[in-house]
Amino acid sequence: MKRRSRFEASRKALIFWCLFIGIGAVAGAVGMLVDPSGKALGMDAMLPYFEVLPFSGVLFSDFTFSGIALLTVNGLTNLLAAVLLLKRKKAGLVLGGVFGVTLMLWICIQFYIFPFNFMSTAYFIFGLIQALTGYAAWVFYRQESFTVREEDYPNIGKNPKRLVVYFSRMGYTRKKAFEAANQSGAELYEIRARERTEGTSGFWWCGRFAMHGWAMPIEDVEVELEGYEQVTVCSPVWVFSLAAPMRSFCKAAAGRIKSADYILVHHMRARFEAVAREMDELLQLKNSGVKSYCCRKGRYL
């Protein structure tokens, strides 16, 4: 079954917000420019509030400048972002989120000028949602663009005395496992969880296991671990602890591995020595080395 794309869902949501804000801003700006007095839109009573702004006598004697500013800052900009998103341009993700922040800044000016009102508050929330949606779309784009292909590592499997065991939810740990196996010629073995680990729901489900320090059910280990002289165990770090499926593997492999070294992949700039110690205890050995990699949205730091 094809995995649902979180990026596509967030991209479509961002298109909605850009069109919603953009079309609304263009309509409001046109109304101001057609009738600068503001009477047609029922806004003429708001003009005295602009006196707190610099150059109010020049720029804010009517709604002409406000209409031009609204059209430029929130109207055409958001429509441009929507067009770029429809054309699947990466710039649309960035601009869509940035223009959400721009809208919030615009509303902050309104908070300074006008008394508290429902409309300004609502549009500030709309801008916040747009900015968060833009950020989510950018993150999901980076995550789903990350790919690892075993055929790019031709040396894997040439050394039958070494093995690389890994579990990877997003592919980041898989890449480091492939690199390690390619360097040593080791064979590969992937741990597969019996619980849901993919997608947003999988993220939260895995976090639940991590916070409790639970082991997650995995498929039966079908590799003869005793036959390898060296095993490299590659695991992500979840909520500062060993990934739950890897905890299950280590328990199943206790006393069966002659020598092991570890590769840990995580989001923070830390070595996570406590995770390595836990792996030692579970596997009933002393590791021969630990490598720790910080990876954020597919970029290793």
GROMACS .gro file of C-alpha atoms in nm:
model
  301
    1MET     CA    1   0.000   0.000   0.000
    2LYS     CA    2   0.134   0.339  -0.101
    3ARG     CA    3   0.224   0.559   0.193
    4ARG     CA    4   0.023   0.879   0.222
    5SER     CA    5   0.238   1.184   0.154
    6ARG     CA    6   0.243   1.428   0.445
    7PHE     CA    7   0.413   1.679   0.217
    8GLU     CA    8   0.127   1.672  -0.034
    9ALA     CA    9  -0.128   1.720   0.242
   10SER     CA   10   0.059   2.017   0.390
   11ARG     CA   11   0.128   2.164   0.043
   12LYS     CA   12  -0.244   2.163  -0.039
   13ALA     CA   13  -0.324   2.318   0.298
   14LEU     CA   14  -0.066   2.591   0.236
   15ILE     CA   15  -0.216   2.660  -0.108
   16PHE     CA   16  -0.553   2.709   0.061
   17TRP     CA   17  -0.415   2.959   0.311
   18CYS     CA   18  -0.222   3.153   0.047
   19LEU     CA   19  -0.532   3.179  -0.173
   20PHE     CA   20  -0.760   3.258   0.120
   21ILE     CA   21  -0.536   3.538   0.249
   22GLY     CA   22  -0.433   3.658  -0.097
   23ILE     CA   23  -0.782   3.680  -0.248
   24GLY     CA   24  -0.919   3.844   0.066
   25ALA     CA   25  -0.639   4.101   0.067
   26VAL     CA   26  -0.685   4.180  -0.304
   27ALA     CA   27  -1.060   4.224  -0.256
   28GLY     CA   28  -1.005   4.454   0.042
   29ALA     CA   29  -0.739   4.654  -0.139
   30VAL     CA   30  -0.958   4.701  -0.447
   31GLY     CA   31  -1.239   4.826  -0.224
   32MET     CA   32  -1.005   5.080  -0.064
   33LEU     CA   33  -0.870   5.200  -0.397
   34VAL     CA   34  -1.212   5.228  -0.560
   35ASP     CA   35  -1.345   5.432  -0.266
   36PRO     CA   36  -1.050   5.581  -0.072
   37SER     CA   37  -1.288   5.738   0.178
   38GLY     CA   38  -1.373   5.392   0.312
   39LYS     CA   39  -1.748   5.461   0.322
   40ALA     CA   40  -1.832   5.179   0.079
   41LEU     CA   41  -1.667   4.927   0.311
   42GLY     CA   42  -1.791   5.092   0.628
   43MET     CA   43  -1.433   5.177   0.728
   44ASP     CA   44  -1.446   5.558   0.729
   45ALA     CA   45  -1.475   5.567   1.110
   46MET     CA   46  -1.134   5.397   1.134
   47LEU     CA   47  -0.934   5.679   0.974
   48PRO     CA   48  -0.886   5.881   1.298
   49TYR     CA   49  -0.704   5.583   1.452
   50PHE     CA   50  -0.425   5.621   1.195
   51GLU     CA   51  -0.317   5.948   1.356
   52VAL     CA   52  -0.082   5.753   1.587
   53LEU     CA   53   0.131   5.652   1.287
   54PRO     CA   54   0.417   5.860   1.139
   55PHE     CA   55   0.322   6.076   0.839
   56SER     CA   56  -0.047   6.015   0.913
   57GLY     CA   57  -0.143   6.349   0.760
   58VAL     CA   58   0.021   6.257   0.429
   59LEU     CA   59  -0.023   5.882   0.396
   60PHE     CA   60  -0.338   5.814   0.593
   61SER     CA   61  -0.576   6.096   0.512
   62ASP     CA   62  -0.769   5.831   0.319
   63PHE     CA   63  -0.729   5.459   0.239
   64THR     CA   64  -0.527   5.491  -0.082
   65PHE     CA   65  -0.190   5.413   0.072
   66SER     CA   66  -0.341   5.142   0.294
   67GLY     CA   67  -0.498   4.978  -0.010
   68ILE     CA   68  -0.170   4.979  -0.201
   69ALA     CA   69   0.015   4.840   0.101
   70LEU     CA   70  -0.246   4.567   0.157
   71LEU     CA   71  -0.236   4.468  -0.209
   72THR     CA   72   0.143   4.454  -0.211
   73VAL     CA   73   0.217   4.301   0.128
   74ASN     CA   74  -0.064   4.046   0.169
   75GLY     CA   75  -0.242   4.025  -0.166
   76LEU     CA   76  -0.012   3.974  -0.463
   77THR     CA   77   0.255   3.812  -0.250
   78ASN     CA   78   0.027   3.533  -0.131
   79LEU     CA   79  -0.113   3.478  -0.479
   80LEU     CA   80   0.243   3.448  -0.608
   81ALA     CA   81   0.320   3.189  -0.341
   82ALA     CA   82   0.004   2.997  -0.435
   83VAL     CA   83   0.109   2.990  -0.802
   84LEU     CA   84   0.456   2.863  -0.710
   85LEU     CA   85   0.303   2.595  -0.488
   86LEU     CA   86   0.068   2.485  -0.768
   87LYS     CA   87   0.375   2.456  -0.992
   88ARG     CA   88   0.548   2.256  -0.716
   89LYS     CA   89   0.831   2.506  -0.682
   90LYS     CA   90   1.036   2.484  -0.364
   91ALA     CA   91   1.029   2.862  -0.331
   92GLY     CA   92   0.654   2.842  -0.279
   93LEU     CA   93   0.707   2.650   0.046
   94VAL     CA   94   0.939   2.914   0.184
   95LEU     CA   95   0.735   3.212   0.066
   96GLY     CA   96   0.407   3.061   0.185
   97GLY     CA   97   0.543   3.033   0.538
   98VAL     CA   98   0.715   3.373   0.528
   99PHE     CA   99   0.397   3.548   0.416
  100GLY     CA  100   0.216   3.395   0.712
  101VAL     CA  101   0.469   3.571   0.936
  102THR     CA  102   0.419   3.889   0.730
  103LEU     CA  103   0.046   3.874   0.795
  104MET     CA  104   0.105   3.840   1.170
  105LEU     CA  105   0.332   4.146   1.163
  106TRP     CA  106   0.066   4.335   0.967
  107ILE     CA  107  -0.194   4.246   1.229
  108CYS     CA  108   0.042   4.352   1.509
  109ILE     CA  109   0.035   4.700   1.359
  110GLN     CA  110  -0.345   4.683   1.368
  111PHE     CA  111  -0.330   4.579   1.733
  112TYR     CA  112  -0.130   4.898   1.798
  113ILE     CA  113  -0.366   5.120   1.602
  114PHE     CA  114  -0.717   4.987   1.667
  115PRO     CA  115  -0.903   4.874   1.978
  116PHE     CA  116  -0.928   4.501   2.033
  117ASN     CA  117  -1.152   4.344   1.768
  118PHE     CA  118  -1.247   3.998   1.648
  119MET     CA  119  -1.133   4.046   1.286
  120SER     CA  120  -0.774   4.137   1.368
  121THR     CA  121  -0.746   3.853   1.617
  122ALA     CA  122  -0.886   3.603   1.367
  123TYR     CA  123  -0.643   3.708   1.095
  124PHE     CA  124  -0.350   3.692   1.333
  125ILE     CA  125  -0.447   3.330   1.402
  126PHE     CA  126  -0.481   3.270   1.026
  127GLY     CA  127  -0.129   3.404   0.975
  128LEU     CA  128   0.005   3.181   1.252
  129ILE     CA  129  -0.160   2.875   1.097
  130GLN     CA  130  -0.023   2.967   0.755
  131ALA     CA  131   0.329   3.007   0.892
  132LEU     CA  132   0.314   2.674   1.076
  133THR     CA  133   0.172   2.502   0.768
  134GLY     CA  134   0.456   2.643   0.559
  135TYR     CA  135   0.713   2.516   0.805
  136ALA     CA  136   0.550   2.173   0.816
  137ALA     CA  137   0.542   2.155   0.436
  138TRP     CA  138   0.911   2.243   0.418
  139VAL     CA  139   1.002   1.980   0.680
  140PHE     CA  140   0.794   1.709   0.510
  141TYR     CA  141   0.946   1.803   0.173
  142ARG     CA  142   1.295   1.755   0.312
  143GLN     CA  143   1.201   1.426   0.476
  144GLU     CA  144   1.028   1.277   0.173
  145SER     CA  145   1.304   1.391  -0.063
  146PHE     CA  146   1.556   1.189   0.137
  147THR     CA  147   1.630   0.862  -0.042
  148VAL     CA  148   1.875   0.575   0.009
  149ARG     CA  149   1.938   0.312  -0.260
  150GLU     CA  150   2.128  -0.006  -0.185
  151GLU     CA  151   2.254  -0.027  -0.544
  152ASP     CA  152   2.461   0.285  -0.476
  153TYR     CA  153   2.674   0.083  -0.232
  154PRO     CA  154   2.835  -0.194  -0.442
  155ASN     CA  155   3.061  -0.334  -0.169
  156ILE     CA  156   2.775  -0.449   0.057
  157GLY     CA  157   2.772  -0.824   0.122
  158LYS     CA  158   3.127  -0.905   0.011
  159ASN     CA  159   3.253  -0.989   0.360
  160PRO     CA  160   3.053  -1.279   0.511
  161LYS     CA  161   3.229  -1.239   0.847
  162ARG     CA  162   3.074  -0.901   0.919
  163LEU     CA  163   2.714  -0.792   0.962
  164VAL     CA  164   2.537  -0.458   0.992
  165VAL     CA  165   2.203  -0.468   1.173
  166TYR     CA  166   1.980  -0.163   1.158
  167PHE     CA  167   1.637  -0.023   1.223
  168SER     CA  168   1.532   0.294   1.044
  169ARG     CA  169   1.199   0.475   1.052
  170MET     CA  170   1.281   0.770   0.824
  171GLY     CA  171   1.579   0.633   0.632
  172TYR     CA  172   1.846   0.839   0.811
  173THR     CA  173   1.983   0.542   1.006
  174ARG     CA  174   1.953   0.323   0.695
  175LYS     CA  175   2.194   0.553   0.511
  176LYS     CA  176   2.457   0.524   0.783
  177ALA     CA  177   2.406   0.146   0.793
  178PHE     CA  178   2.459   0.123   0.417
  179GLU     CA  179   2.772   0.337   0.441
  180ALA     CA  180   2.913   0.119   0.719
  181ALA     CA  181   2.835  -0.202   0.530
  182ASN     CA  182   2.982  -0.065   0.211
  183GLN     CA  183   3.303   0.032   0.389
  184SER     CA  184   3.354  -0.307   0.554
  185GLY     CA  185   3.183  -0.524   0.294
  186ALA     CA  186   2.940  -0.644   0.560
  187GLU     CA  187   2.609  -0.811   0.500
  188LEU     CA  188   2.291  -0.625   0.594
  189TYR     CA  189   2.000  -0.717   0.816
  190GLU     CA  190   1.702  -0.485   0.869
  191ILE     CA  191   1.492  -0.505   1.183
  192ARG     CA  192   1.121  -0.472   1.107
  193ALA     CA  193   0.872  -0.361   1.371
  194ARG     CA  194   0.529  -0.517   1.406
  195GLU     CA  195   0.384  -0.187   1.523
  196ARG     CA  196   0.309   0.115   1.306
  197THR     CA  197   0.617   0.338   1.277
  198GLU     CA  198   0.558   0.538   0.959
  199GLY     CA  199   0.392   0.875   0.916
  200THR     CA  200   0.269   1.123   1.174
  201SER     CA  201   0.069   0.867   1.370
  202GLY     CA  202   0.372   0.638   1.368
  203PHE     CA  203   0.587   0.920   1.503
  204TRP     CA  204   0.361   0.968   1.805
  205TRP     CA  205   0.318   0.594   1.856
  206CYS     CA  206   0.694   0.543   1.858
  207GLY     CA  207   0.731   0.836   2.098
  208ARG     CA  208   0.494   0.662   2.339
  209PHE     CA  209   0.716   0.353   2.343
  210ALA     CA  210   1.028   0.567   2.383
  211MET     CA  211   0.896   0.773   2.676
  212HIS     CA  212   0.805   0.457   2.867
  213GLY     CA  213   1.128   0.278   2.776
  214TRP     CA  214   0.932  -0.010   2.629
  215ALA     CA  215   1.050  -0.267   2.378
  216MET     CA  216   0.849  -0.278   2.055
  217PRO     CA  217   0.749  -0.613   1.901
  218ILE     CA  218   0.961  -0.699   1.596
  219GLU     CA  219   0.968  -0.970   1.334
  220ASP     CA  220   1.160  -1.283   1.435
  221VAL     CA  221   1.537  -1.243   1.401
  222GLU     CA  222   1.620  -1.475   1.112
  223VAL     CA  223   1.996  -1.429   1.095
  224GLU     CA  224   2.262  -1.649   1.257
  225LEU     CA  225   2.434  -1.385   1.467
  226GLU     CA  226   2.683  -1.635   1.614
  227GLY     CA  227   2.844  -1.683   1.273
  228TYR     CA  228   2.976  -1.326   1.243
  229GLU     CA  229   3.304  -1.204   1.389
  230GLN     CA  230   3.185  -0.842   1.409
  231VAL     CA  231   2.835  -0.694   1.416
  232THR     CA  232   2.763  -0.325   1.372
  233VAL     CA  233   2.433  -0.225   1.531
  234CYS     CA  234   2.277   0.092   1.389
  235SER     CA  235   1.991   0.254   1.577
  236PRO     CA  236   1.806   0.585   1.594
  237VAL     CA  237   1.766   0.753   1.930
  238TRP     CA  238   1.407   0.821   2.037
  239VAL     CA  239   1.334   1.070   2.317
  240PHE     CA  240   1.691   1.042   2.449
  241SER     CA  241   1.675   0.660   2.462
  242LEU     CA  242   1.730   0.354   2.248
  243ALA     CA  243   1.472   0.305   1.973
  244ALA     CA  244   1.210   0.057   2.090
  245PRO     CA  245   1.252  -0.197   1.804
  246MET     CA  246   1.629  -0.200   1.859
  247ARG     CA  247   1.570  -0.264   2.228
  248SER     CA  248   1.373  -0.574   2.131
  249PHE     CA  249   1.651  -0.689   1.898
  250CYS     CA  250   1.919  -0.645   2.164
  251LYS     CA  251   1.715  -0.853   2.408
  252ALA     CA  252   1.670  -1.126   2.147
  253ALA     CA  253   2.038  -1.117   2.054
  254ALA     CA  254   2.174  -1.127   2.411
  255GLY     CA  255   2.479  -1.354   2.432
  256ARG     CA  256   2.472  -1.436   2.061
  257ILE     CA  257   2.708  -1.166   1.929
  258LYS     CA  258   3.085  -1.204   1.964
  259SER     CA  259   3.181  -0.841   1.913
  260ALA     CA  260   2.976  -0.532   1.837
  261ASP     CA  261   3.015  -0.166   1.762
  262TYR     CA  262   2.735   0.089   1.747
  263ILE     CA  263   2.614   0.367   1.520
  264LEU     CA  264   2.361   0.606   1.677
  265VAL     CA  265   2.159   0.857   1.474
  266HIS     CA  266   1.965   1.133   1.646
  267HIS     CA  267   1.845   1.492   1.630
  268MET     CA  268   2.071   1.645   1.893
  269ARG     CA  269   2.440   1.726   1.917
  270ALA     CA  270   2.520   1.465   2.180
  271ARG     CA  271   2.696   1.130   2.202
  272PHE     CA  272   2.423   0.950   2.397
  273GLU     CA  273   2.668   0.733   2.588
  274ALA     CA  274   2.384   0.612   2.811
  275VAL     CA  275   2.220   0.456   2.506
  276ALA     CA  276   2.542   0.270   2.425
  277ARG     CA  277   2.565   0.147   2.784
  278GLU     CA  278   2.209   0.017   2.766
  279MET     CA  279   2.293  -0.170   2.445
  280ASP     CA  280   2.597  -0.323   2.616
  281GLU     CA  281   2.380  -0.444   2.904
  282LEU     CA  282   2.114  -0.588   2.677
  283LEU     CA  283   2.363  -0.761   2.446
  284GLN     CA  284   2.579  -0.876   2.740
  285LEU     CA  285   2.905  -0.744   2.598
  286LYS     CA  286   3.134  -0.443   2.587
  287ASN     CA  287   3.118  -0.253   2.260
  288SER     CA  288   3.429  -0.202   2.047
  289GLY     CA  289   3.333   0.149   1.945
  290VAL     CA  290   3.048   0.401   1.916
  291LYS     CA  291   2.982   0.651   1.637
  292SER     CA  292   2.721   0.920   1.695
  293TYR     CA  293   2.558   1.127   1.418
  294CYS     CA  294   2.328   1.425   1.447
  295CYS     CA  295   2.079   1.432   1.158
  296ARG     CA  296   1.814   1.697   1.103
  297LYS     CA  297   1.566   1.656   0.820
  298GLY     CA  298   1.809   1.442   0.623
  299ARG     CA  299   2.117   1.658   0.678
  300TYR     CA  300   2.399   1.519   0.890
  301LEU     CA  301   2.566   1.782   1.107
   0.00000   0.00000   0.00000
